[in-house]
Amino acid sequence: MDLIASIAGRVPSRNLHSLVLWQLGVAIVRGDFAEGAILPSDMELLAKFSVSRTVLREALKTLAAKGMIEARARIGTRVLPRARWNLFDADVLAWHFEAGPNVDFLRSVAEVRIGIELESAALAAERRSDEQAAQLVALAGAMGDATTAEEFARADLAFHRAVAEASNNPFMASISTLVEVALTAVFTISSPVSDKMKLAETAAAHGAIAEAIRVRDAAAARDTMRAVISDGFARSAERMGAK
């Protein structure tokens, strides 16, 4: 997960608070503590992590702020339903991939991307500058030159960032930033670098998005973006042994 965080430009902190937060977050996402379950007492958690009460309380407060737990007097700290969790939070997304996402989770990510990135691509086709159009063409080409999953993920992420920026809609760019950890993990899982033909096809598909944006064809930008997202999900699902 450190590699994914690094690709996304998010290097995790290594202080005691972040380590306790990470371990508890992953445990909750993994299901070690089911929805509705009461977490171990503070005394048990303090013994488990060997940290001060202040560090533990800060970690629990952070989890609460992310919608994952809720403290109740005389009851304890309860794990909230997943529907309450802030899935746009970078930590929560990272914990899902650390715990091992299932195909349904990856499908949900793809569906959110379709809901956002198709319109982002269409807006980019209408609003992009000449420099942004040229950048997209170059980034699509760089994807075809990738030799490792890390290089591919970096190039793929840079391309989709650039599409969001070319939309000239600050909300599109902001949403793109929110889900970068998820995108980076998905791009790493779906990387086609082990198959030169598939790598070339993937680069060409991104090139088609870039070309649609360059010629200001919003409909084609939507269609080509949908194809790229759908193909990426299919590769991820296949890698995880699902159809």
Coordinates of C-alpha atoms in Angstrom, one line a residue:
M1 CA 0.0 0.0 0.0
D2 CA 3.0 2.3 0.5
L3 CA 3.7 2.0 -3.2
I4 CA 0.1 2.9 -4.1
A5 CA 0.2 5.9 -1.7
S6 CA 3.5 7.0 -3.2
I7 CA 2.2 6.8 -6.8
A8 CA -0.8 8.9 -5.8
G9 CA 1.5 11.4 -4.1
R10 CA 0.3 10.5 -0.6
V11 CA 3.2 9.3 1.6
P12 CA 1.7 8.0 4.8
S13 CA 3.0 9.3 8.2
R14 CA 4.8 7.0 10.5
N15 CA 3.9 8.5 13.9
L16 CA 2.1 6.4 16.6
H17 CA -1.3 8.0 15.9
S18 CA -1.1 7.1 12.2
L19 CA 0.0 3.5 12.9
V20 CA -2.8 2.9 15.4
L21 CA -5.3 4.5 13.1
W22 CA -4.0 2.3 10.2
Q23 CA -4.3 -0.9 12.1
L24 CA -7.7 -0.2 13.5
G25 CA -9.0 1.1 10.1
V26 CA -7.8 -2.0 8.2
A27 CA -9.2 -4.3 10.9
I28 CA -12.7 -2.7 10.7
V29 CA -12.7 -2.7 6.9
R30 CA -11.5 -6.3 6.8
G31 CA -14.4 -7.3 9.1
D32 CA -12.4 -8.2 12.2
F33 CA -15.0 -6.0 13.9
A34 CA -18.3 -6.4 12.2
E35 CA -20.9 -3.6 11.7
G36 CA -22.7 -3.0 14.9
A37 CA -19.9 -4.7 17.0
I38 CA -18.5 -3.0 20.0
L39 CA -14.7 -2.4 19.9
P40 CA -12.5 -3.7 22.7
S41 CA -12.3 -1.5 25.7
D42 CA -9.7 1.3 25.9
M43 CA -7.7 -0.7 28.4
E44 CA -7.5 -3.7 25.9
L45 CA -6.6 -1.4 23.0
L46 CA -4.0 0.4 25.1
A47 CA -2.4 -2.9 26.0
K48 CA -2.6 -4.1 22.3
F49 CA -0.9 -1.1 20.8
S50 CA 1.3 0.0 23.7
V51 CA 0.5 3.7 23.2
S52 CA -0.7 6.5 25.5
R53 CA -4.4 7.1 26.1
T54 CA -4.0 10.4 24.2
V55 CA -2.8 8.6 21.1
L56 CA -5.6 6.0 21.2
R57 CA -8.2 8.7 21.7
E58 CA -7.0 10.7 18.8
A59 CA -7.1 7.6 16.6
L60 CA -10.6 6.8 17.7
K61 CA -11.7 10.4 17.1
T62 CA -10.3 10.2 13.6
L63 CA -12.2 7.0 12.8
A64 CA -15.4 8.6 14.2
A65 CA -14.8 11.6 11.9
K66 CA -14.6 9.3 8.9
G67 CA -18.0 7.8 9.9
M68 CA -16.7 4.4 10.9
I69 CA -17.3 4.3 14.6
E70 CA -19.5 6.0 17.2
A71 CA -18.8 6.2 21.0
R72 CA -21.8 5.9 23.3
A73 CA -21.7 6.4 27.1
R74 CA -22.1 3.2 29.1
I75 CA -22.2 1.2 25.8
G76 CA -18.8 1.5 24.3
T77 CA -17.5 2.3 20.8
R78 CA -19.6 0.8 18.1
V79 CA -18.7 0.1 14.5
L80 CA -21.2 1.9 12.2
P81 CA -22.8 0.5 9.1
R82 CA -20.6 0.7 6.0
A83 CA -23.2 3.0 4.4
R84 CA -22.1 5.6 7.0
W85 CA -18.4 5.4 6.1
N86 CA -16.8 8.2 4.1
L87 CA -15.6 6.2 1.1
F88 CA -14.2 9.3 -0.5
D89 CA -11.7 9.6 2.3
A90 CA -8.2 8.6 1.2
D91 CA -7.5 6.6 4.3
V92 CA -10.8 4.6 4.1
L93 CA -10.1 3.8 0.4
A94 CA -6.5 2.8 1.2
W95 CA -7.8 0.5 4.0
H96 CA -10.1 -1.2 1.5
F97 CA -7.2 -2.0 -0.8
E98 CA -4.9 -3.0 2.0
A99 CA -7.6 -5.4 3.3
G100 CA -8.1 -6.8 -0.2
P101 CA -11.0 -5.4 -2.2
N102 CA -13.5 -7.8 -3.7
V103 CA -15.0 -7.5 -7.2
D104 CA -18.1 -5.8 -6.0
F105 CA -16.0 -3.0 -4.5
L106 CA -14.1 -2.6 -7.7
R107 CA -17.3 -2.6 -9.6
S108 CA -18.6 0.2 -7.4
V109 CA -15.5 2.2 -8.0
A110 CA -15.9 1.7 -11.8
E111 CA -19.6 2.9 -11.5
V112 CA -18.6 6.0 -9.7
R113 CA -15.9 6.7 -12.2
I114 CA -18.5 6.4 -15.0
G115 CA -20.7 8.8 -13.2
I116 CA -18.0 11.4 -13.0
E117 CA -15.3 10.9 -15.6
L118 CA -17.6 10.6 -18.7
E119 CA -18.9 14.2 -18.0
S120 CA -15.4 15.3 -17.1
A121 CA -14.2 14.1 -20.5
A122 CA -17.1 15.8 -22.3
L123 CA -16.4 19.1 -20.6
A124 CA -12.7 18.7 -21.4
A125 CA -13.6 18.4 -25.1
E126 CA -15.5 21.6 -24.9
R127 CA -13.1 23.6 -22.7
R128 CA -9.6 22.3 -23.1
S129 CA -6.7 24.6 -24.1
D130 CA -4.4 23.6 -26.9
E131 CA -1.7 22.9 -24.3
Q132 CA -4.0 20.6 -22.4
A133 CA -5.0 18.7 -25.6
A134 CA -1.3 18.2 -26.5
Q135 CA -0.5 17.0 -22.9
L136 CA -3.3 14.4 -23.1
V137 CA -2.0 13.0 -26.4
A138 CA 1.5 12.8 -24.9
L139 CA 0.3 11.1 -21.7
A140 CA -1.6 8.5 -23.7
G141 CA 1.6 7.7 -25.6
A142 CA 3.6 7.4 -22.3
M143 CA 1.2 4.7 -21.2
G144 CA 2.3 2.5 -24.1
D145 CA 5.9 2.9 -23.0
A146 CA 5.4 1.6 -19.5
T147 CA 7.4 -1.4 -18.5
T148 CA 6.2 -2.0 -15.0
A149 CA 2.8 -1.9 -13.2
E150 CA 4.1 1.1 -11.3
E151 CA 5.0 3.0 -14.4
F152 CA 1.6 2.2 -16.0
A153 CA -0.3 3.3 -12.9
R154 CA 1.6 6.6 -12.7
A155 CA 0.9 7.3 -16.4
D156 CA -2.7 6.3 -16.2
L157 CA -3.3 8.4 -13.1
A158 CA -1.6 11.4 -14.8
F159 CA -3.8 11.0 -17.8
H160 CA -7.0 11.0 -15.8
R161 CA -5.8 13.9 -13.7
A162 CA -5.2 15.8 -16.8
V163 CA -8.7 15.1 -18.2
A164 CA -10.2 16.4 -15.0
E165 CA -8.1 19.5 -15.1
A166 CA -8.9 20.1 -18.8
S167 CA -12.6 20.1 -17.8
N168 CA -11.9 23.5 -16.2
N169 CA -14.5 22.6 -13.6
P170 CA -12.9 22.8 -10.1
F171 CA -15.3 20.3 -8.7
M172 CA -14.3 17.7 -11.3
A173 CA -10.6 18.2 -10.4
S174 CA -11.4 18.1 -6.7
I175 CA -13.4 14.8 -7.0
S176 CA -10.6 13.3 -9.0
T177 CA -8.1 14.2 -6.2
L178 CA -10.4 12.6 -3.6
V179 CA -10.4 9.2 -5.3
E180 CA -6.8 9.1 -6.4
V181 CA -5.9 6.3 -4.0
A182 CA -8.6 4.2 -5.4
L183 CA -7.7 5.0 -9.0
T184 CA -4.0 4.2 -8.3
A185 CA -4.9 0.9 -6.8
V186 CA -7.3 0.0 -9.6
F187 CA -4.7 1.0 -12.3
T188 CA -2.0 -1.1 -10.6
I189 CA -4.3 -4.1 -10.4
S190 CA -5.5 -3.7 -14.0
S191 CA -2.1 -2.9 -15.4
P192 CA -1.6 -4.7 -18.8
V193 CA 2.2 -4.4 -19.0
S194 CA 2.7 -8.1 -19.0
D195 CA 0.9 -8.4 -22.3
K196 CA 2.4 -6.1 -25.0
M197 CA -0.6 -6.4 -27.2
K198 CA -3.0 -5.5 -24.4
L199 CA -0.7 -2.6 -23.3
A200 CA -0.8 -1.2 -26.9
E201 CA -4.6 -1.5 -27.0
T202 CA -5.0 0.2 -23.7
A203 CA -2.7 3.1 -24.7
A204 CA -4.6 3.4 -28.0
A205 CA -7.9 3.5 -26.1
H206 CA -6.6 6.4 -24.0
G207 CA -5.3 7.9 -27.2
A208 CA -8.8 7.8 -28.5
I209 CA -10.0 9.8 -25.5
A210 CA -7.3 12.3 -26.1
E211 CA -8.1 12.6 -29.8
A212 CA -11.9 13.1 -29.0
I213 CA -11.0 15.9 -26.6
R214 CA -8.5 17.4 -29.1
V215 CA -11.1 17.6 -31.8
R216 CA -13.8 18.8 -29.4
D217 CA -16.1 15.8 -29.8
A218 CA -17.9 15.6 -26.5
A219 CA -20.0 12.6 -27.4
A220 CA -16.9 10.6 -28.5
A221 CA -15.1 11.7 -25.4
R222 CA -17.9 10.2 -23.3
D223 CA -18.0 7.0 -25.3
T224 CA -14.2 6.4 -25.3
M225 CA -14.0 7.1 -21.6
R226 CA -16.7 4.6 -20.8
A227 CA -14.9 2.0 -22.9
V228 CA -11.6 2.6 -21.0
I229 CA -13.2 2.4 -17.6
S230 CA -15.2 -0.8 -18.5
D231 CA -12.2 -2.5 -19.9
G232 CA -10.1 -1.6 -16.9
F233 CA -12.7 -3.1 -14.6
A234 CA -12.9 -6.3 -16.7
R235 CA -9.1 -6.7 -16.4
S236 CA -9.2 -6.2 -12.7
A237 CA -12.1 -8.7 -12.2
E238 CA -10.3 -11.2 -14.4
R239 CA -7.1 -10.9 -12.3
M240 CA -9.1 -11.5 -9.2
G241 CA -10.5 -14.7 -10.6
A242 CA -14.0 -13.4 -11.3
K243 CA -16.0 -13.1 -14.5

